[in-house]
């Protein structure tokens, strides 16, 4: 089975028209062929509900790891190094809001050793901070269970257009064993965590949600990120849960990379 990554390739014109973005700025060159991800079966988020959410101009999502570093998916970027072509939009639910905070990138760090399977994380350093709350990441598997929140500006149906307003949904944890029934050896259990309604489908991330966070409340009631939107078969199809990069597996590497940016 081909790993259908959840990023946007074919929606450059859609975004450029909808949000008046230059096509050259709307999407960066993809690291590999991929299919984007929005939130299917969800609802519109309220302004300020998830202030750490960031929209990236290549058509992916992300979360503020620090106010000047965005955590996203490796497949959303094209290698590591100096990069001023990405615009991060934060602070709003409505991408057309006059209150939107827009900041250019300065550097990108793609997960070392990323080859299209597993290790699907990357960091983007911004030219200046986005003054919004950040999202802490899980450093152990303690929160890899229960029900998770997903959010993004991606499509609301497979092949659909990107959204102007941030959307959200909740999805339950799916065990590695059950996820392997769907994906077999394409799944990398040590690197990935699955979530979704396996039997009925209907709720999922989709094209354009790639790189966004999957998160839940920790024991103190604060949001904590446990996954990064990565890939899946279609969007919200029965039998095929969403696959997310398992943040706790890479927490130490992410922290070290961030300190070096």
PDB file of C-alpha atoms in Angstrom:
ATOM      1  CA  UNK A   1       0.000   0.000   0.000  1.00  0.00           C
ATOM      2  CA  UNK A   2       1.328   3.425  -0.891  1.00  0.00           C
ATOM      3  CA  UNK A   3       1.674   5.770   2.083  1.00  0.00           C
ATOM      4  CA  UNK A   4      -0.671   8.684   1.288  1.00  0.00           C
ATOM      5  CA  UNK A   5       0.932  11.606   3.107  1.00  0.00           C
ATOM      6  CA  UNK A   6      -1.404  14.317   4.288  1.00  0.00           C
ATOM      7  CA  UNK A   7      -0.067  17.433   2.622  1.00  0.00           C
ATOM      8  CA  UNK A   8      -1.219  19.695  -0.219  1.00  0.00           C
ATOM      9  CA  UNK A   9       0.202  19.518  -3.686  1.00  0.00           C
ATOM     10  CA  UNK A  10      -2.735  20.163  -5.982  1.00  0.00           C
ATOM     11  CA  UNK A  11      -4.369  23.007  -4.107  1.00  0.00           C
ATOM     12  CA  UNK A  12      -1.899  25.819  -4.792  1.00  0.00           C
ATOM     13  CA  UNK A  13      -4.326  27.559  -7.124  1.00  0.00           C
ATOM     14  CA  UNK A  14      -7.203  27.096  -4.675  1.00  0.00           C
ATOM     15  CA  UNK A  15      -5.288  28.705  -1.831  1.00  0.00           C
ATOM     16  CA  UNK A  16      -3.842  31.440  -4.008  1.00  0.00           C
ATOM     17  CA  UNK A  17      -7.320  32.403  -5.194  1.00  0.00           C
ATOM     18  CA  UNK A  18      -9.025  32.093  -1.822  1.00  0.00           C
ATOM     19  CA  UNK A  19      -6.399  33.872   0.268  1.00  0.00           C
ATOM     20  CA  UNK A  20      -4.667  36.063  -2.353  1.00  0.00           C
ATOM     21  CA  UNK A  21      -1.381  34.227  -1.842  1.00  0.00           C
ATOM     22  CA  UNK A  22       1.252  34.242  -4.581  1.00  0.00           C
ATOM     23  CA  UNK A  23       1.541  30.720  -5.947  1.00  0.00           C
ATOM     24  CA  UNK A  24       5.278  30.735  -5.291  1.00  0.00           C
ATOM     25  CA  UNK A  25       4.631  31.449  -1.613  1.00  0.00           C
ATOM     26  CA  UNK A  26       1.594  29.241  -1.138  1.00  0.00           C
ATOM     27  CA  UNK A  27       3.510  25.983  -1.442  1.00  0.00           C
ATOM     28  CA  UNK A  28       7.108  24.928  -1.114  1.00  0.00           C
ATOM     29  CA  UNK A  29       8.516  22.108  -3.191  1.00  0.00           C
ATOM     30  CA  UNK A  30       7.393  18.786  -1.676  1.00  0.00           C
ATOM     31  CA  UNK A  31       9.915  16.446  -0.145  1.00  0.00           C
ATOM     32  CA  UNK A  32       8.043  13.543  -1.711  1.00  0.00           C
ATOM     33  CA  UNK A  33       4.731  12.929  -3.533  1.00  0.00           C
ATOM     34  CA  UNK A  34       1.960  13.285  -1.002  1.00  0.00           C
ATOM     35  CA  UNK A  35      -1.721  13.759  -0.458  1.00  0.00           C
ATOM     36  CA  UNK A  36      -2.759  16.517   2.027  1.00  0.00           C
ATOM     37  CA  UNK A  37      -5.111  16.186   5.093  1.00  0.00           C
ATOM     38  CA  UNK A  38      -8.099  18.548   6.518  1.00  0.00           C
ATOM     39  CA  UNK A  39     -10.342  17.706   9.418  1.00  0.00           C
ATOM     40  CA  UNK A  40     -13.239  15.520   8.254  1.00  0.00           C
ATOM     41  CA  UNK A  41     -16.331  15.208  10.410  1.00  0.00           C
ATOM     42  CA  UNK A  42     -15.416  18.039  12.753  1.00  0.00           C
ATOM     43  CA  UNK A  43     -16.625  21.529  13.594  1.00  0.00           C
ATOM     44  CA  UNK A  44     -15.245  25.050  13.417  1.00  0.00           C
ATOM     45  CA  UNK A  45     -12.910  25.956  16.265  1.00  0.00           C
ATOM     46  CA  UNK A  46     -13.536  29.053  18.360  1.00  0.00           C
ATOM     47  CA  UNK A  47     -11.170  32.009  18.210  1.00  0.00           C
ATOM     48  CA  UNK A  48      -8.476  31.481  20.854  1.00  0.00           C
ATOM     49  CA  UNK A  49      -9.401  27.840  21.482  1.00  0.00           C
ATOM     50  CA  UNK A  50      -6.101  26.475  20.142  1.00  0.00           C
ATOM     51  CA  UNK A  51      -3.790  29.510  20.092  1.00  0.00           C
ATOM     52  CA  UNK A  52      -0.717  27.386  19.358  1.00  0.00           C
ATOM     53  CA  UNK A  53      -2.014  26.371  15.913  1.00  0.00           C
ATOM     54  CA  UNK A  54      -0.091  27.651  12.896  1.00  0.00           C
ATOM     55  CA  UNK A  55      -0.876  27.540   9.185  1.00  0.00           C
ATOM     56  CA  UNK A  56       2.113  27.177   6.854  1.00  0.00           C
ATOM     57  CA  UNK A  57       2.075  28.629   3.351  1.00  0.00           C
ATOM     58  CA  UNK A  58       3.090  25.388   1.626  1.00  0.00           C
ATOM     59  CA  UNK A  59      -0.300  24.001   2.670  1.00  0.00           C
ATOM     60  CA  UNK A  60       0.513  22.270   5.954  1.00  0.00           C
ATOM     61  CA  UNK A  61      -0.253  22.839   9.609  1.00  0.00           C
ATOM     62  CA  UNK A  62       1.995  23.096  12.620  1.00  0.00           C
ATOM     63  CA  UNK A  63       2.144  24.020  16.277  1.00  0.00           C
ATOM     64  CA  UNK A  64       4.259  26.517  18.185  1.00  0.00           C
ATOM     65  CA  UNK A  65       6.986  24.493  19.916  1.00  0.00           C
ATOM     66  CA  UNK A  66       8.385  27.826  21.055  1.00  0.00           C
ATOM     67  CA  UNK A  67       7.107  31.245  20.006  1.00  0.00           C
ATOM     68  CA  UNK A  68       9.786  31.276  17.305  1.00  0.00           C
ATOM     69  CA  UNK A  69       9.890  27.587  16.299  1.00  0.00           C
ATOM     70  CA  UNK A  70       7.085  25.626  14.610  1.00  0.00           C
ATOM     71  CA  UNK A  71       6.896  21.829  14.874  1.00  0.00           C
ATOM     72  CA  UNK A  72       5.499  20.258  11.701  1.00  0.00           C
ATOM     73  CA  UNK A  73       5.916  17.148   9.511  1.00  0.00           C
ATOM     74  CA  UNK A  74       9.127  16.262   7.670  1.00  0.00           C
ATOM     75  CA  UNK A  75       7.188  15.569   4.478  1.00  0.00           C
ATOM     76  CA  UNK A  76       5.965  19.178   4.460  1.00  0.00           C
ATOM     77  CA  UNK A  77       9.462  20.577   3.880  1.00  0.00           C
ATOM     78  CA  UNK A  78      12.220  20.036   1.365  1.00  0.00           C
ATOM     79  CA  UNK A  79      15.333  19.261   3.379  1.00  0.00           C
ATOM     80  CA  UNK A  80      17.216  21.336   5.942  1.00  0.00           C
ATOM     81  CA  UNK A  81      18.966  24.696   5.819  1.00  0.00           C
ATOM     82  CA  UNK A  82      18.295  28.375   5.334  1.00  0.00           C
ATOM     83  CA  UNK A  83      14.775  28.954   4.037  1.00  0.00           C
ATOM     84  CA  UNK A  84      12.899  32.249   3.778  1.00  0.00           C
ATOM     85  CA  UNK A  85      10.121  30.983   1.487  1.00  0.00           C
ATOM     86  CA  UNK A  86       7.633  29.809   4.138  1.00  0.00           C
ATOM     87  CA  UNK A  87       5.066  32.094   5.770  1.00  0.00           C
ATOM     88  CA  UNK A  88       3.589  31.041   9.108  1.00  0.00           C
ATOM     89  CA  UNK A  89       0.161  32.427  10.018  1.00  0.00           C
ATOM     90  CA  UNK A  90      -0.893  32.330  13.660  1.00  0.00           C
ATOM     91  CA  UNK A  91      -3.147  33.893  16.234  1.00  0.00           C
ATOM     92  CA  UNK A  92      -6.390  33.381  14.315  1.00  0.00           C
ATOM     93  CA  UNK A  93      -9.047  30.858  13.330  1.00  0.00           C
ATOM     94  CA  UNK A  94      -9.922  32.828  10.185  1.00  0.00           C
ATOM     95  CA  UNK A  95      -6.953  32.942   7.792  1.00  0.00           C
ATOM     96  CA  UNK A  96      -8.382  36.111   6.225  1.00  0.00           C
ATOM     97  CA  UNK A  97      -8.641  37.937   9.547  1.00  0.00           C
ATOM     98  CA  UNK A  98      -6.919  41.331   9.766  1.00  0.00           C
ATOM     99  CA  UNK A  99      -5.592  40.150  13.149  1.00  0.00           C
ATOM    100  CA  UNK A 100      -3.593  37.308  11.606  1.00  0.00           C
ATOM    101  CA  UNK A 101       0.072  37.271  12.566  1.00  0.00           C
ATOM    102  CA  UNK A 102       2.241  36.451   9.546  1.00  0.00           C
ATOM    103  CA  UNK A 103       5.953  35.694   9.930  1.00  0.00           C
ATOM    104  CA  UNK A 104       8.513  34.434   7.420  1.00  0.00           C
ATOM    105  CA  UNK A 105      10.775  31.464   8.037  1.00  0.00           C
ATOM    106  CA  UNK A 106      14.565  31.731   8.345  1.00  0.00           C
ATOM    107  CA  UNK A 107      15.658  28.089   8.728  1.00  0.00           C
ATOM    108  CA  UNK A 108      14.245  24.591   8.381  1.00  0.00           C
ATOM    109  CA  UNK A 109      15.451  21.414  10.059  1.00  0.00           C
ATOM    110  CA  UNK A 110      14.029  18.195   8.647  1.00  0.00           C
ATOM    111  CA  UNK A 111      14.341  15.111  10.870  1.00  0.00           C
ATOM    112  CA  UNK A 112      17.787  13.572  10.301  1.00  0.00           C
ATOM    113  CA  UNK A 113      17.472  10.346   8.348  1.00  0.00           C
ATOM    114  CA  UNK A 114      13.954  11.049   7.082  1.00  0.00           C
ATOM    115  CA  UNK A 115      13.302   8.946   3.985  1.00  0.00           C
ATOM    116  CA  UNK A 116       9.526   9.003   3.612  1.00  0.00           C
ATOM    117  CA  UNK A 117       8.774   6.346   6.212  1.00  0.00           C
ATOM    118  CA  UNK A 118       8.779   7.258   9.882  1.00  0.00           C
ATOM    119  CA  UNK A 119      10.719  10.135  11.472  1.00  0.00           C
ATOM    120  CA  UNK A 120       8.071  12.481  10.093  1.00  0.00           C
ATOM    121  CA  UNK A 121       8.903  15.668  11.993  1.00  0.00           C
ATOM    122  CA  UNK A 122      10.552  18.976  11.186  1.00  0.00           C
ATOM    123  CA  UNK A 123      11.208  22.352  12.795  1.00  0.00           C
ATOM    124  CA  UNK A 124      10.806  25.759  11.174  1.00  0.00           C
ATOM    125  CA  UNK A 125      12.523  28.760  12.742  1.00  0.00           C
ATOM    126  CA  UNK A 126      10.715  32.066  12.292  1.00  0.00           C
ATOM    127  CA  UNK A 127      12.191  35.504  11.701  1.00  0.00           C
ATOM    128  CA  UNK A 128      10.502  36.756  14.867  1.00  0.00           C
ATOM    129  CA  UNK A 129       8.307  35.277  17.613  1.00  0.00           C
ATOM    130  CA  UNK A 130       4.558  34.768  17.280  1.00  0.00           C
ATOM    131  CA  UNK A 131       3.285  36.026  20.618  1.00  0.00           C
ATOM    132  CA  UNK A 132       0.891  33.171  21.332  1.00  0.00           C
ATOM    133  CA  UNK A 133       0.855  30.256  23.807  1.00  0.00           C
ATOM    134  CA  UNK A 134       2.998  27.282  22.844  1.00  0.00           C
ATOM    135  CA  UNK A 135       2.108  23.572  22.869  1.00  0.00           C
ATOM    136  CA  UNK A 136       4.281  21.319  24.998  1.00  0.00           C
ATOM    137  CA  UNK A 137       5.155  17.911  23.636  1.00  0.00           C
ATOM    138  CA  UNK A 138       4.914  14.510  25.284  1.00  0.00           C
ATOM    139  CA  UNK A 139       8.234  13.120  26.484  1.00  0.00           C
ATOM    140  CA  UNK A 140       6.890   9.662  27.346  1.00  0.00           C
ATOM    141  CA  UNK A 141       4.117   7.354  26.156  1.00  0.00           C
ATOM    142  CA  UNK A 142       1.998   8.158  29.236  1.00  0.00           C
ATOM    143  CA  UNK A 143      -0.537  10.095  27.145  1.00  0.00           C
ATOM    144  CA  UNK A 144      -0.607   7.760  24.142  1.00  0.00           C
ATOM    145  CA  UNK A 145      -4.143   6.619  24.944  1.00  0.00           C
ATOM    146  CA  UNK A 146      -7.697   7.832  25.302  1.00  0.00           C
ATOM    147  CA  UNK A 147      -9.248  10.446  23.051  1.00  0.00           C
ATOM    148  CA  UNK A 148      -7.279  13.023  21.101  1.00  0.00           C
ATOM    149  CA  UNK A 149      -8.091  16.369  19.515  1.00  0.00           C
ATOM    150  CA  UNK A 150      -7.097  17.097  15.927  1.00  0.00           C
ATOM    151  CA  UNK A 151      -7.278  20.494  14.245  1.00  0.00           C
ATOM    152  CA  UNK A 152      -6.396  22.028  10.905  1.00  0.00           C
ATOM    153  CA  UNK A 153      -7.349  24.065   7.871  1.00  0.00           C
ATOM    154  CA  UNK A 154      -7.347  21.046   5.549  1.00  0.00           C
ATOM    155  CA  UNK A 155     -10.104  19.612   3.413  1.00  0.00           C
ATOM    156  CA  UNK A 156     -13.368  18.399   4.907  1.00  0.00           C
ATOM    157  CA  UNK A 157     -13.627  15.561   2.385  1.00  0.00           C
ATOM    158  CA  UNK A 158     -11.118  13.625   0.348  1.00  0.00           C
ATOM    159  CA  UNK A 159     -10.069  15.740  -2.634  1.00  0.00           C
ATOM    160  CA  UNK A 160     -11.825  18.827  -1.247  1.00  0.00           C
ATOM    161  CA  UNK A 161     -10.451  22.349  -0.926  1.00  0.00           C
ATOM    162  CA  UNK A 162      -8.573  23.931   1.933  1.00  0.00           C
ATOM    163  CA  UNK A 163     -10.577  25.746   4.574  1.00  0.00           C
ATOM    164  CA  UNK A 164     -10.599  29.408   5.538  1.00  0.00           C
ATOM    165  CA  UNK A 165     -11.544  28.618   9.149  1.00  0.00           C
ATOM    166  CA  UNK A 166      -9.757  26.270  11.556  1.00  0.00           C
ATOM    167  CA  UNK A 167     -11.666  23.073  12.212  1.00  0.00           C
ATOM    168  CA  UNK A 168     -11.428  20.543  15.047  1.00  0.00           C
ATOM    169  CA  UNK A 169     -12.525  17.001  15.872  1.00  0.00           C
ATOM    170  CA  UNK A 170     -11.830  14.228  18.363  1.00  0.00           C
ATOM    171  CA  UNK A 171     -10.570  10.741  17.577  1.00  0.00           C
ATOM    172  CA  UNK A 172      -9.853   7.715  19.795  1.00  0.00           C
ATOM    173  CA  UNK A 173      -6.532   5.910  20.136  1.00  0.00           C
ATOM    174  CA  UNK A 174      -6.039   2.848  17.927  1.00  0.00           C
ATOM    175  CA  UNK A 175      -3.589   0.171  19.039  1.00  0.00           C
ATOM    176  CA  UNK A 176      -0.562  -0.758  16.942  1.00  0.00           C
ATOM    177  CA  UNK A 177      -2.024  -4.232  16.464  1.00  0.00           C
ATOM    178  CA  UNK A 178      -5.303  -2.891  15.072  1.00  0.00           C
ATOM    179  CA  UNK A 179      -3.500  -0.309  12.952  1.00  0.00           C
ATOM    180  CA  UNK A 180      -1.277  -2.993  11.434  1.00  0.00           C
ATOM    181  CA  UNK A 181      -4.398  -4.836  10.307  1.00  0.00           C
ATOM    182  CA  UNK A 182      -5.076  -1.816   8.093  1.00  0.00           C
ATOM    183  CA  UNK A 183      -1.574  -0.938   6.981  1.00  0.00           C
ATOM    184  CA  UNK A 184       0.629  -3.987   7.477  1.00  0.00           C
ATOM    185  CA  UNK A 185       4.347  -3.336   7.103  1.00  0.00           C
ATOM    186  CA  UNK A 186       3.737   0.238   5.943  1.00  0.00           C
ATOM    187  CA  UNK A 187       3.224   1.106   9.613  1.00  0.00           C
ATOM    188  CA  UNK A 188       6.325   1.849  11.693  1.00  0.00           C
ATOM    189  CA  UNK A 189       5.043   1.162  15.236  1.00  0.00           C
ATOM    190  CA  UNK A 190       8.078   2.565  17.023  1.00  0.00           C
ATOM    191  CA  UNK A 191       7.713   5.878  15.183  1.00  0.00           C
ATOM    192  CA  UNK A 192       3.968   6.179  14.704  1.00  0.00           C
ATOM    193  CA  UNK A 193       0.694   6.273  16.625  1.00  0.00           C
ATOM    194  CA  UNK A 194      -2.763   5.725  15.130  1.00  0.00           C
ATOM    195  CA  UNK A 195      -6.150   7.233  15.927  1.00  0.00           C
ATOM    196  CA  UNK A 196      -9.624   7.185  14.438  1.00  0.00           C
ATOM    197  CA  UNK A 197     -12.935   5.353  14.261  1.00  0.00           C
ATOM    198  CA  UNK A 198     -11.831   2.129  12.595  1.00  0.00           C
ATOM    199  CA  UNK A 199     -15.246   0.518  12.186  1.00  0.00           C
ATOM    200  CA  UNK A 200     -17.302   3.449  10.927  1.00  0.00           C
ATOM    201  CA  UNK A 201     -14.745   6.029   9.801  1.00  0.00           C
ATOM    202  CA  UNK A 202     -16.200   9.504   9.281  1.00  0.00           C
ATOM    203  CA  UNK A 203     -13.758  11.543  11.402  1.00  0.00           C
ATOM    204  CA  UNK A 204     -10.140  12.111  10.438  1.00  0.00           C
ATOM    205  CA  UNK A 205      -7.493  14.540   9.326  1.00  0.00           C
ATOM    206  CA  UNK A 206      -7.225  15.012   5.565  1.00  0.00           C
ATOM    207  CA  UNK A 207      -5.362  16.793   2.771  1.00  0.00           C
ATOM    208  CA  UNK A 208      -3.842  19.988   4.116  1.00  0.00           C
ATOM    209  CA  UNK A 209      -3.750  18.933   7.779  1.00  0.00           C
ATOM    210  CA  UNK A 210      -0.262  17.434   7.501  1.00  0.00           C
ATOM    211  CA  UNK A 211       2.147  18.644  10.139  1.00  0.00           C
ATOM    212  CA  UNK A 212      -0.574  19.763  12.525  1.00  0.00           C
ATOM    213  CA  UNK A 213      -0.718  18.444  16.078  1.00  0.00           C
ATOM    214  CA  UNK A 214      -2.758  15.648  17.616  1.00  0.00           C
ATOM    215  CA  UNK A 215      -3.127  16.537  21.287  1.00  0.00           C
ATOM    216  CA  UNK A 216      -5.010  15.861  24.510  1.00  0.00           C
ATOM    217  CA  UNK A 217      -5.154  17.108  28.100  1.00  0.00           C
ATOM    218  CA  UNK A 218      -2.445  16.019  30.513  1.00  0.00           C
ATOM    219  CA  UNK A 219      -3.003  15.209  34.183  1.00  0.00           C
ATOM    220  CA  UNK A 220      -2.893  18.909  35.049  1.00  0.00           C
ATOM    221  CA  UNK A 221      -5.510  19.778  32.431  1.00  0.00           C
ATOM    222  CA  UNK A 222      -3.084  21.393  29.989  1.00  0.00           C
ATOM    223  CA  UNK A 223      -2.850  20.550  26.301  1.00  0.00           C
ATOM    224  CA  UNK A 224       0.004  18.232  25.349  1.00  0.00           C
ATOM    225  CA  UNK A 225       0.991  17.105  21.849  1.00  0.00           C
ATOM    226  CA  UNK A 226       1.245  13.360  21.275  1.00  0.00           C
ATOM    227  CA  UNK A 227       1.235  13.189  17.466  1.00  0.00           C
ATOM    228  CA  UNK A 228       1.955  15.004  14.208  1.00  0.00           C
ATOM    229  CA  UNK A 229      -0.432  14.494  11.285  1.00  0.00           C
ATOM    230  CA  UNK A 230       1.432  12.230   8.867  1.00  0.00           C
ATOM    231  CA  UNK A 231      -0.448   9.884   6.533  1.00  0.00           C
ATOM    232  CA  UNK A 232      -3.332   7.488   5.962  1.00  0.00           C
ATOM    233  CA  UNK A 233      -5.378   5.730   3.309  1.00  0.00           C
ATOM    234  CA  UNK A 234      -7.822   8.323   2.019  1.00  0.00           C
ATOM    235  CA  UNK A 235      -9.655  10.482   4.556  1.00  0.00           C
ATOM    236  CA  UNK A 236     -11.982   9.074   7.220  1.00  0.00           C
ATOM    237  CA  UNK A 237     -12.466   5.774   5.396  1.00  0.00           C
ATOM    238  CA  UNK A 238     -13.759   2.831   7.468  1.00  0.00           C
ATOM    239  CA  UNK A 239     -10.968   0.400   8.286  1.00  0.00           C
ATOM    240  CA  UNK A 240      -8.194   2.986   7.893  1.00  0.00           C
ATOM    241  CA  UNK A 241      -7.316   5.151  10.910  1.00  0.00           C
ATOM    242  CA  UNK A 242      -5.095   8.213  10.642  1.00  0.00           C
ATOM    243  CA  UNK A 243      -1.375   7.706  11.233  1.00  0.00           C
ATOM    244  CA  UNK A 244       0.588  10.255  13.241  1.00  0.00           C
ATOM    245  CA  UNK A 245       4.268  10.661  14.021  1.00  0.00           C
ATOM    246  CA  UNK A 246       4.685   9.650  17.682  1.00  0.00           C
ATOM    247  CA  UNK A 247       6.054  12.772  19.346  1.00  0.00           C
ATOM    248  CA  UNK A 248       7.373  11.100  22.499  1.00  0.00           C
ATOM    249  CA  UNK A 249       9.684   8.911  20.403  1.00  0.00           C
ATOM    250  CA  UNK A 250      11.408  12.021  19.052  1.00  0.00           C
ATOM    251  CA  UNK A 251      11.074  14.396  22.016  1.00  0.00           C
ATOM    252  CA  UNK A 252      14.759  14.366  22.870  1.00  0.00           C
ATOM    253  CA  UNK A 253      15.820  14.808  19.239  1.00  0.00           C
ATOM    254  CA  UNK A 254      13.296  17.620  18.766  1.00  0.00           C
ATOM    255  CA  UNK A 255      14.549  19.450  21.866  1.00  0.00           C
ATOM    256  CA  UNK A 256      18.175  19.120  20.768  1.00  0.00           C
ATOM    257  CA  UNK A 257      17.383  20.267  17.234  1.00  0.00           C
ATOM    258  CA  UNK A 258      15.441  23.260  18.530  1.00  0.00           C
ATOM    259  CA  UNK A 259      18.361  24.310  20.713  1.00  0.00           C
ATOM    260  CA  UNK A 260      20.640  24.225  17.675  1.00  0.00           C
ATOM    261  CA  UNK A 261      18.408  26.283  15.386  1.00  0.00           C
TER     262      UNK A 261
END
